[in-house]
Each structure stands twice: as structure tokens, then as C-alpha cells.
mmCIF file of C-alpha atoms in Angstrom:
data_model
loop_
_atom_site.group_PDB
_atom_site.id
_atom_site.type_symbol
_atom_site.label_atom_id
_atom_site.label_comp_id
_atom_site.label_asym_id
_atom_site.label_seq_id
_atom_site.Cartn_x
_atom_site.Cartn_y
_atom_site.Cartn_z
ATOM 1 C CA MET A 1461 -15.717 10.669 -8.053
ATOM 2 C CA LYS A 1462 -17.701 13.816 -6.870
ATOM 3 C CA CYS A 1463 -17.005 16.101 -4.032
ATOM 4 C CA GLN A 1464 -19.582 14.555 -1.706
ATOM 5 C CA GLY A 1465 -18.157 11.125 -2.291
ATOM 6 C CA LEU A 1466 -14.588 12.086 -1.608
ATOM 7 C CA ARG A 1467 -15.557 13.801 1.639
ATOM 8 C CA LYS A 1468 -17.341 10.514 2.848
ATOM 9 C CA LEU A 1469 -14.057 8.877 2.209
ATOM 10 C CA ILE A 1470 -11.940 11.269 4.148
ATOM 11 C CA PRO A 1471 -11.987 9.195 7.320
ATOM 12 C CA ASP A 1472 -10.868 6.135 5.476
ATOM 13 C CA TYR A 1473 -8.165 8.186 3.882
ATOM 14 C CA LEU A 1474 -6.936 9.389 7.281
ATOM 15 C CA ALA A 1475 -6.893 6.085 8.993
ATOM 16 C CA GLY A 1476 -5.182 4.573 6.005
ATOM 17 C CA GLU A 1477 -8.017 2.209 5.302
ATOM 18 C CA LEU A 1478 -8.786 3.216 1.593
ATOM 19 C CA PRO A 1479 -8.281 0.300 -0.820
ATOM 20 C CA GLN A 1480 -5.583 1.100 -3.473
ATOM 21 C CA GLU A 1481 -8.005 1.454 -6.476
ATOM 22 C CA VAL A 1482 -10.257 3.930 -4.491
ATOM 23 C CA LEU A 1483 -7.170 5.759 -3.283
ATOM 24 C CA ARG A 1484 -6.197 6.414 -6.952
ATOM 25 C CA GLU A 1485 -9.581 7.801 -7.666
ATOM 26 C CA PHE A 1486 -9.515 9.945 -4.726
ATOM 27 C CA GLU A 1487 -6.226 11.519 -5.555
ATOM 28 C CA ALA A 1488 -7.241 12.090 -9.085
ATOM 29 C CA HIS A 1489 -10.343 14.190 -7.793
ATOM 30 C CA LEU A 1490 -7.972 16.094 -5.521
ATOM 31 C CA MET A 1491 -5.734 17.010 -8.450
ATOM 32 C CA GLN A 1492 -8.595 18.822 -10.036
ATOM 33 C CA CYS A 1493 -10.726 20.168 -7.125
ATOM 34 C CA ASP A 1494 -9.275 22.912 -4.961
ATOM 35 C CA ASP A 1495 -12.254 22.948 -2.514
ATOM 36 C CA CYS A 1496 -11.629 19.316 -1.562
ATOM 37 C CA ARG A 1497 -7.886 19.774 -1.481
ATOM 38 C CA ALA A 1498 -8.349 22.531 0.939
ATOM 39 C CA GLU A 1499 -10.991 20.534 2.916
ATOM 40 C CA LEU A 1500 -8.646 17.589 3.171
ATOM 41 C CA GLU A 1501 -5.735 19.522 4.084
ATOM 42 C CA GLN A 1502 -7.443 21.158 7.083
ATOM 43 C CA MET A 1503 -8.639 17.736 8.209
ATOM 44 C CA GLU A 1504 -5.310 16.099 7.908
ATOM 45 C CA LEU A 1505 -3.593 18.806 9.768
ATOM 46 C CA THR A 1506 -6.117 18.287 12.680
ATOM 47 C CA TRP A 1507 -5.543 14.506 12.403
ATOM 48 C CA VAL A 1508 -1.884 14.716 12.587
ATOM 49 C CA ALA A 1509 -1.926 17.221 15.483
ATOM 50 C CA LEU A 1510 -4.115 14.908 17.478
ATOM 51 C CA GLY A 1511 -1.629 12.122 16.857
ATOM 52 C CA ASP A 1512 1.077 14.616 18.528
ATOM 53 C CA LEU A 1513 -0.875 14.863 21.739
ATOM 54 C CA PRO A 1514 1.002 13.343 24.553
ATOM 55 C CA GLU A 1515 -0.503 10.758 26.683
ATOM 56 C CA ASP A 1516 -0.930 11.285 30.291
ATOM 57 C CA GLU A 1517 1.865 9.672 32.413
ATOM 58 C CA TYR A 1518 0.156 6.723 33.817
ATOM 59 C CA THR A 1519 2.296 4.601 36.121
ATOM 60 C CA ARG A 1520 0.373 4.859 39.128
ATOM 61 C CA VAL A 1521 -1.688 1.815 39.372
ATOM 62 C CA VAL A 1522 -0.709 -1.641 39.362
ATOM 63 C CA LEU A 1523 -3.089 -4.356 39.833
ATOM 64 C CA ASN A 1524 -1.741 -7.806 40.519
ATOM 65 C CA VAL A 1525 -4.455 -10.249 40.205
ATOM 66 C CA SER A 1526 -2.903 -13.263 41.787
ATOM 67 C CA GLY A 1527 -4.825 -15.427 44.331
ATOM 68 C CA VAL A 1528 -6.741 -13.304 46.791
ATOM 69 C CA GLN A 1529 -4.897 -10.049 46.904
ATOM 70 C CA GLY A 1530 -3.754 -7.202 44.603
ATOM 71 C CA ILE A 1531 -1.316 -4.555 45.423
ATOM 72 C CA LEU A 1532 -1.894 -1.111 44.175
ATOM 73 C CA LYS A 1533 1.045 0.961 44.070
ATOM 74 C CA SER A 1534 -0.114 4.713 43.881
ATOM 75 C CA SER A 1535 2.523 7.346 43.297
ATOM 76 C CA GLY A 1536 5.093 5.862 45.496
ATOM 77 C CA GLU A 1537 2.688 4.835 48.335
ATOM 78 C CA GLU A 1538 1.700 1.193 48.693
ATOM 79 C CA VAL A 1539 -2.027 0.524 49.214
ATOM 80 C CA GLU A 1540 -3.704 -2.800 49.380
ATOM 81 C CA ILE A 1541 -6.934 -3.500 47.601
ATOM 82 C CA LYS A 1542 -9.177 -6.284 49.050
ATOM 83 C CA LEU A 1543 -9.850 -8.862 46.347
ATOM 84 C CA PRO A 1544 -12.388 -11.568 46.903
ATOM 85 C CA SER A 1545 -11.042 -15.020 47.093
ATOM 86 C CA PHE A 1546 -11.874 -16.852 44.003
ATOM 87 C CA GLY A 1547 -13.767 -19.465 45.687
ATOM 88 C CA ALA A 1548 -16.611 -21.825 44.705
ATOM 89 C CA ASN A 1549 -19.031 -19.009 43.346
ATOM 90 C CA PRO A 1550 -16.537 -16.143 42.149
ATOM 91 C CA ILE A 1551 -19.254 -14.355 40.161
ATOM 92 C CA SER A 1552 -21.389 -13.514 43.153
ATOM 93 C CA THR A 1553 -18.252 -12.655 45.088
ATOM 94 C CA MET A 1554 -17.237 -10.138 42.424
ATOM 95 C CA ALA A 1555 -20.142 -7.967 43.241
ATOM 96 C CA GLY A 1556 -18.338 -7.173 46.578
ATOM 97 C CA TRP A 1557 -15.096 -6.069 45.151
ATOM 98 C CA PRO A 1558 -14.682 -2.562 46.076
ATOM 99 C CA LEU A 1559 -13.874 -0.478 42.974
ATOM 100 C CA ARG A 1560 -11.974 2.397 44.988
ATOM 101 C CA LYS A 1561 -8.760 1.805 46.643
ATOM 102 C CA VAL A 1562 -8.820 0.686 50.207
ATOM 103 C CA ARG A 1563 -6.605 3.305 51.884
ATOM 104 C CA LEU B 450 3.826 -16.769 28.489
ATOM 105 C CA ARG B 451 5.619 -14.784 25.921
ATOM 106 C CA GLU B 452 4.079 -16.784 23.309
ATOM 107 C CA MET B 453 0.539 -16.570 24.589
ATOM 108 C CA THR B 454 -1.706 -14.219 22.589
ATOM 109 C CA ASP B 455 -4.363 -12.134 24.362
ATOM 110 C CA HIS B 456 -6.881 -14.563 23.017
ATOM 111 C CA GLN B 457 -5.115 -17.461 24.678
ATOM 112 C CA LEU B 458 -4.763 -15.475 27.829
ATOM 113 C CA MET B 459 -8.463 -14.644 27.980
ATOM 114 C CA ILE B 460 -9.281 -18.283 27.341
ATOM 115 C CA ALA B 461 -7.337 -19.392 30.138
ATOM 116 C CA VAL B 462 -8.864 -16.781 32.400
ATOM 117 C CA ARG B 463 -12.249 -17.915 31.127
ATOM 118 C CA ASP B 464 -11.368 -21.478 32.038
ATOM 119 C CA GLY B 465 -10.319 -20.672 35.525
ATOM 120 C CA ASP B 466 -6.787 -19.559 35.391
ATOM 121 C CA LEU B 467 -7.380 -16.184 36.813
ATOM 122 C CA ASP B 468 -4.033 -15.302 37.355
ATOM 123 C CA LYS B 469 -3.596 -14.707 33.680
ATOM 124 C CA LEU B 470 -5.704 -11.632 33.826
ATOM 125 C CA GLY B 471 -2.827 -9.975 35.590
ATOM 126 C CA HIS B 472 -0.847 -10.370 32.339
ATOM 127 C CA LEU B 473 -3.876 -8.762 30.353
ATOM 128 C CA PHE B 474 -3.813 -6.085 32.983
ATOM 129 C CA GLU B 475 -0.214 -5.278 32.728
ATOM 130 C CA LYS B 476 -0.536 -5.159 28.929
ATOM 131 C CA TYR B 477 -3.556 -2.921 28.750
ATOM 132 C CA HIS B 478 -4.455 -1.042 31.786
ATOM 133 C CA LYS B 479 -2.443 1.965 30.532
ATOM 134 C CA GLN B 480 -4.204 2.064 27.178
ATOM 135 C CA LEU B 481 -7.434 1.590 28.818
ATOM 136 C CA PHE B 482 -6.656 4.580 31.249
ATOM 137 C CA ASN B 483 -5.711 6.708 28.304
ATOM 138 C CA PHE B 484 -8.874 5.717 26.491
ATOM 139 C CA PHE B 485 -10.913 7.083 29.360
ATOM 140 C CA ARG B 486 -8.673 9.906 30.010
ATOM 141 C CA ARG B 487 -9.060 11.438 26.645
ATOM 142 C CA GLN B 488 -12.710 11.337 27.455
ATOM 143 C CA THR B 489 -12.879 12.311 31.143
ATOM 144 C CA GLU B 490 -11.287 15.031 33.017
ATOM 145 C CA ASP B 491 -11.573 13.264 36.353
ATOM 146 C CA VAL B 492 -8.286 11.103 36.857
ATOM 147 C CA GLN B 493 -9.831 9.187 39.772
ATOM 148 C CA LEU B 494 -12.841 8.242 37.607
ATOM 149 C CA CYS B 495 -10.590 6.961 34.962
ATOM 150 C CA GLU B 496 -8.733 4.686 37.402
ATOM 151 C CA ASP B 497 -11.984 3.523 38.612
ATOM 152 C CA PHE B 498 -13.092 2.732 35.017
ATOM 153 C CA VAL B 499 -9.934 0.819 34.323
ATOM 154 C CA GLN B 500 -10.703 -1.353 37.536
ATOM 155 C CA GLU B 501 -14.216 -1.622 36.614
ATOM 156 C CA VAL B 502 -13.300 -3.086 33.007
ATOM 157 C CA PHE B 503 -11.092 -5.658 34.649
ATOM 158 C CA LEU B 504 -13.759 -6.576 37.182
ATOM 159 C CA ARG B 505 -16.240 -6.959 34.272
ATOM 160 C CA MET B 506 -13.724 -9.121 32.431
ATOM 161 C CA LEU B 507 -13.646 -11.560 35.355
ATOM 162 C CA LYS B 508 -17.260 -11.324 36.026
ATOM 163 C CA TYR B 509 -18.213 -11.926 32.381
ATOM 164 C CA ARG B 510 -15.271 -14.202 31.409
ATOM 165 C CA HIS B 511 -17.619 -16.977 30.528
ATOM 166 C CA THR B 512 -19.177 -15.064 27.832
ATOM 167 C CA TYR B 513 -15.750 -14.472 26.060
ATOM 168 C CA ARG B 514 -15.772 -16.304 22.873
ATOM 169 C CA GLY B 515 -12.941 -14.790 20.846
ATOM 170 C CA GLU B 516 -14.899 -14.467 17.733
ATOM 171 C CA ALA B 517 -13.680 -10.828 17.530
ATOM 172 C CA LYS B 518 -10.194 -9.629 18.535
ATOM 173 C CA PHE B 519 -9.684 -9.541 22.315
ATOM 174 C CA THR B 520 -9.176 -5.826 22.283
ATOM 175 C CA THR B 521 -12.486 -5.348 20.535
ATOM 176 C CA TRP B 522 -14.237 -7.376 23.297
ATOM 177 C CA MET B 523 -12.163 -5.166 25.888
ATOM 178 C CA PHE B 524 -13.120 -1.832 24.397
ATOM 179 C CA SER B 525 -16.738 -3.059 24.144
ATOM 180 C CA ILE B 526 -16.567 -3.516 27.997
ATOM 181 C CA ALA B 527 -14.874 -0.089 28.446
ATOM 182 C CA HIS B 528 -17.459 1.569 26.053
ATOM 183 C CA ASN B 529 -20.514 0.073 28.062
ATOM 184 C CA ALA B 530 -18.990 0.831 31.496
ATOM 185 C CA ARG B 531 -18.555 4.320 30.513
ATOM 186 C CA ILE B 532 -21.944 4.928 28.942
ATOM 187 C CA GLU B 533 -23.725 3.182 31.929
ATOM 188 C CA HIS B 534 -21.804 5.073 34.565
ATOM 189 C CA PHE B 535 -22.905 8.442 32.925
ATOM 190 C CA ARG B 536 -26.398 7.251 32.205
ATOM 191 C CA LYS B 537 -26.734 6.642 35.802
ATOM 192 C CA LYS B 538 -25.405 9.757 36.664
ATOM 193 C CA GLY B 539 -27.407 11.759 34.100
ATOM 194 C CA GLN B 540 -24.310 13.416 32.929
ATOM 195 C CA ARG B 541 -24.218 12.516 29.265
ATOM 196 C CA LYS B 542 -23.920 15.483 27.001
ATOM 197 C CA ASN B 543 -26.836 16.106 24.639
ATOM 198 C CA PHE B 544 -25.593 15.076 21.278
ATOM 199 C CA THR B 545 -27.137 18.038 19.759
ATOM 200 C CA ASP B 546 -25.843 20.662 22.176
ATOM 201 C CA GLU B 547 -22.317 20.508 21.039
ATOM 202 C CA ILE B 548 -22.231 23.271 18.630
ATOM 203 C CA ASP B 549 -23.723 25.550 21.179
ATOM 204 C CA ASN B 550 -20.983 24.446 23.416
ATOM 205 C CA LEU B 551 -18.403 25.247 20.876
ATOM 206 C CA VAL B 552 -19.493 28.702 20.645
ATOM 207 C CA SER B 553 -20.643 29.487 24.221
ATOM 208 C CA SER B 554 -17.942 27.938 26.417
ATOM 209 C CA GLN B 555 -14.973 29.777 25.281
ATOM 210 C CA PRO B 556 -12.146 30.527 27.722
ATOM 211 C CA ASN B 557 -11.440 34.035 28.466
ATOM 212 C CA PRO B 558 -8.431 35.633 26.679
ATOM 213 C CA ALA B 559 -6.174 35.715 29.753
ATOM 214 C CA GLU B 560 -6.809 32.064 30.424
ATOM 215 C CA LEU B 561 -5.904 31.297 26.864
ATOM 216 C CA THR B 562 -2.652 33.314 27.036
ATOM 217 C CA GLU B 563 -1.746 31.156 30.026
ATOM 218 C CA ARG B 564 -2.501 27.959 28.377
ATOM 219 C CA SER B 565 -2.260 28.874 24.694
ATOM 220 C CA SER B 566 -0.391 25.751 23.598
ATOM 221 C CA LEU B 567 -1.597 23.874 20.603
ATOM 222 C CA HIS B 568 -2.087 20.733 22.908
ATOM 223 C CA GLU B 569 -4.207 22.662 25.344
ATOM 224 C CA ILE B 570 -6.426 24.160 22.490
ATOM 225 C CA LEU B 571 -6.920 20.681 21.119
ATOM 226 C CA TYR B 572 -7.736 19.114 24.554
ATOM 227 C CA ARG B 573 -10.304 21.792 24.987
ATOM 228 C CA ALA B 574 -11.872 21.040 21.582
ATOM 229 C CA LEU B 575 -11.885 17.469 22.400
ATOM 230 C CA ASP B 576 -13.732 18.246 25.564
ATOM 231 C CA ARG B 577 -16.255 20.139 23.635
ATOM 232 C CA LEU B 578 -17.152 17.355 21.248
ATOM 233 C CA SER B 579 -20.387 15.289 22.030
ATOM 234 C CA ASP B 580 -19.533 11.871 23.725
ATOM 235 C CA GLU B 581 -20.340 10.084 20.570
ATOM 236 C CA LYS B 582 -18.021 11.791 18.369
ATOM 237 C CA ARG B 583 -15.298 12.061 20.964
ATOM 238 C CA GLU B 584 -15.451 8.391 21.672
ATOM 239 C CA VAL B 585 -14.925 7.149 17.959
ATOM 240 C CA LEU B 586 -12.294 9.837 17.393
ATOM 241 C CA VAL B 587 -10.312 8.484 20.368
ATOM 242 C CA MET B 588 -10.800 4.894 19.297
ATOM 243 C CA SER B 589 -9.715 5.606 15.806
ATOM 244 C CA ARG B 590 -6.921 8.081 16.263
ATOM 245 C CA PHE B 591 -5.471 7.050 19.536
ATOM 246 C CA HIS B 592 -6.012 3.359 19.584
ATOM 247 C CA ASN B 593 -5.778 2.657 15.972
ATOM 248 C CA LEU B 594 -9.042 0.638 16.007
ATOM 249 C CA LYS B 595 -10.428 0.161 12.536
ATOM 250 C CA TYR B 596 -13.886 1.425 11.789
ATOM 251 C CA GLU B 597 -15.325 -2.062 11.482
ATOM 252 C CA GLU B 598 -13.919 -2.799 15.157
ATOM 253 C CA ILE B 599 -15.483 0.439 16.435
ATOM 254 C CA SER B 600 -18.746 -0.511 14.813
ATOM 255 C CA ARG B 601 -18.623 -3.790 16.644
ATOM 256 C CA ILE B 602 -17.658 -2.110 19.953
ATOM 257 C CA THR B 603 -20.234 0.468 19.886
ATOM 258 C CA GLY B 604 -23.112 -1.301 18.088
ATOM 259 C CA HIS B 605 -23.560 1.422 15.426
ATOM 260 C CA PRO B 606 -23.186 0.896 11.623
ATOM 261 C CA VAL B 607 -19.695 1.573 10.144
ATOM 262 C CA GLY B 608 -21.202 4.394 7.928
ATOM 263 C CA THR B 609 -22.337 6.195 11.155
ATOM 264 C CA ILE B 610 -18.953 5.738 12.770
ATOM 265 C CA LYS B 611 -17.084 7.287 9.724
ATOM 266 C CA ALA B 612 -19.564 10.269 9.788
ATOM 267 C CA ARG B 613 -19.002 10.787 13.344
ATOM 268 C CA VAL B 614 -15.115 10.754 12.817
ATOM 269 C CA PHE B 615 -15.569 13.333 9.799
ATOM 270 C CA HIS B 616 -17.751 15.653 11.729
ATOM 271 C CA ALA B 617 -15.619 15.201 14.921
ATOM 272 C CA ILE B 618 -12.619 16.402 13.054
ATOM 273 C CA ARG B 619 -14.315 19.286 11.248
ATOM 274 C CA ASP B 620 -15.670 20.456 14.602
ATOM 275 C CA LEU B 621 -12.200 20.268 16.177
ATOM 276 C CA ARG B 622 -10.698 22.208 13.244
ATOM 277 C CA MET B 623 -13.564 24.877 13.590
ATOM 278 C CA PHE B 624 -12.927 25.161 17.281
ATOM 279 C CA PHE B 625 -9.265 25.354 16.874
ATOM 280 C CA ASN B 626 -9.448 28.138 14.290
ATOM 281 C CA GLU B 627 -11.761 30.193 16.484
ATOM 282 C CA GLN B 628 -9.348 29.811 19.462
ATOM 283 C CA THR B 629 -6.228 30.779 17.522
ATOM 284 C CA ASP B 630 -8.104 33.725 15.835
ATOM 285 C CA GLU B 631 -9.201 34.914 19.137
ATOM 286 C CA ALA B 632 -5.822 34.602 20.706
ATOM 287 C CA LYS B 633 -4.394 36.710 17.735
ATOM 288 C CA GLN B 634 -6.832 39.490 18.556
#
């Protein structure tokens, strides 16, 4: 395996998608190539740091699609969203479903 | 219901049992919100996107076949909704502008001191990636989607997806190093 080949495989390595036999070649190259080892180390640090990013707290919207109405709970306040009745021709009705909350 | 898979729920929705969409909503609305939130500053817009995805699931439920995983289908809808929105708005970033952005849109040092956490720097770096790179990175890193799935979702070859992930991480690293070097000075 050459340096260019290894670098192409870095995304697979980071995502854990490298097949075992390729992984062995990958690691063998790393053992003898300082440049690739340094490159991978930098990328791995970034990959790991990304994994530590907290998710936004998202508890604000609850959509209950049951029958003709859903209820949105928005940070403590209850607001109603007008859903179409699922009648004979629901697809055309969908076009009228307001995307924004009805306050 | 506990025994029903995503696929079975969506098949039920497709066949007219619309209440089942509520269960899919409960399961995935947060994940979808975070998918958009990692790519868009505007929280209200992210909420609208989530609504839009479920609206489209209902609207296009007859097209659901379940050949791919349900989440692949769902993220395809999310991907398209987002692209269409920004295309209409004309707000998509130019793919080739990003390196200029990396260099030219640095925060001032005072601002950095205030918000100098690693997370903040990373969020800034993510903001500065091109849409194309950021989206595949978000799908891969935060939603654990395989490159094959991302390829199906975006319609781009797997090789392109992997190259974007590679360059996205390298750009992030470059930006991160620049920021931390600047903060030290």
C-alpha cells in the first residue's frame, strides 16, 4: 500500500468500514510511514472531537399526527397546529398544511 | 407496536394507517432536527425542516417501497428538502468558496476569547465547510450512516462521498489549528 492509497482509505478507517484484510495492510503501512501516521493522527483527533460535540437540546416540538389535529408543545406553551383532515383526497389536502406553527 | 420495525410502520402509513406516522415522528424528529441543526444556524428553520420532512413522508407515502432502509429514505427526503429550500432562496454556498471563507471570515480575538471552547471552534469550522462536505460529514459522523447509504441519499458515487469526508475533516483541522494558533498569540 502506498501513501495515496492509504489516505483514500482514511474515511473508511474512521467510520470503521475497513475490511479486516485491508485494515492489516493499512496498519502495516502506518508502522513504516511517519507522514501517514501524522496525517491520520490529526484526522482522528478531529473525528473524535466531532463525536464529543453536544447535541442541541431538542424537546420543544411534539407532533401528534392522530386524526385531524396535532399538538405542538413549544417550550412550555401549548400551541395548536391545524392539520388537514385525511379525507378522500389527502394528497391534495397536504398542500394546505401550514408548515409554521399556528399561534 | 414495540415489535413493529420502522419499515413496517411506514408500510402501514403508506397503506392508510396514518396514525403510525406519529410513532415514526416520535422516534426520529429529534435526530432529524439535529441533522438540520448541525448544518443550519436558524433554529426555527430547522423546526420547519422537520415538519417538512414528515409532511413529505405523508405526501409521498405511496412511493415508499422499502428497498433501502427506512432511515435512508427519510434522510433522502431531508436532503432534498434542504437543497430545494436553499436553491429557492439562492443561499447555497459556492462549493469553491469555502477555502476563502476559511481564511477571510475569522472571528476577532476578543470574540474568540469569549467563546474559545473547543466546541465553539468546531462549530465555527463546521459552519465554514461547503454544504456538500458538511452534509456528508454530519451524516457519517453524527448519524452513523454508512457511505453506501449516504451515496443513495445524495445520489453521488461512494468515492465522491469518501473524498468529501476526507477533505471536510482536513479542512476542519486546518481551521481548528488556525484558530487555536491565533488564540495563543
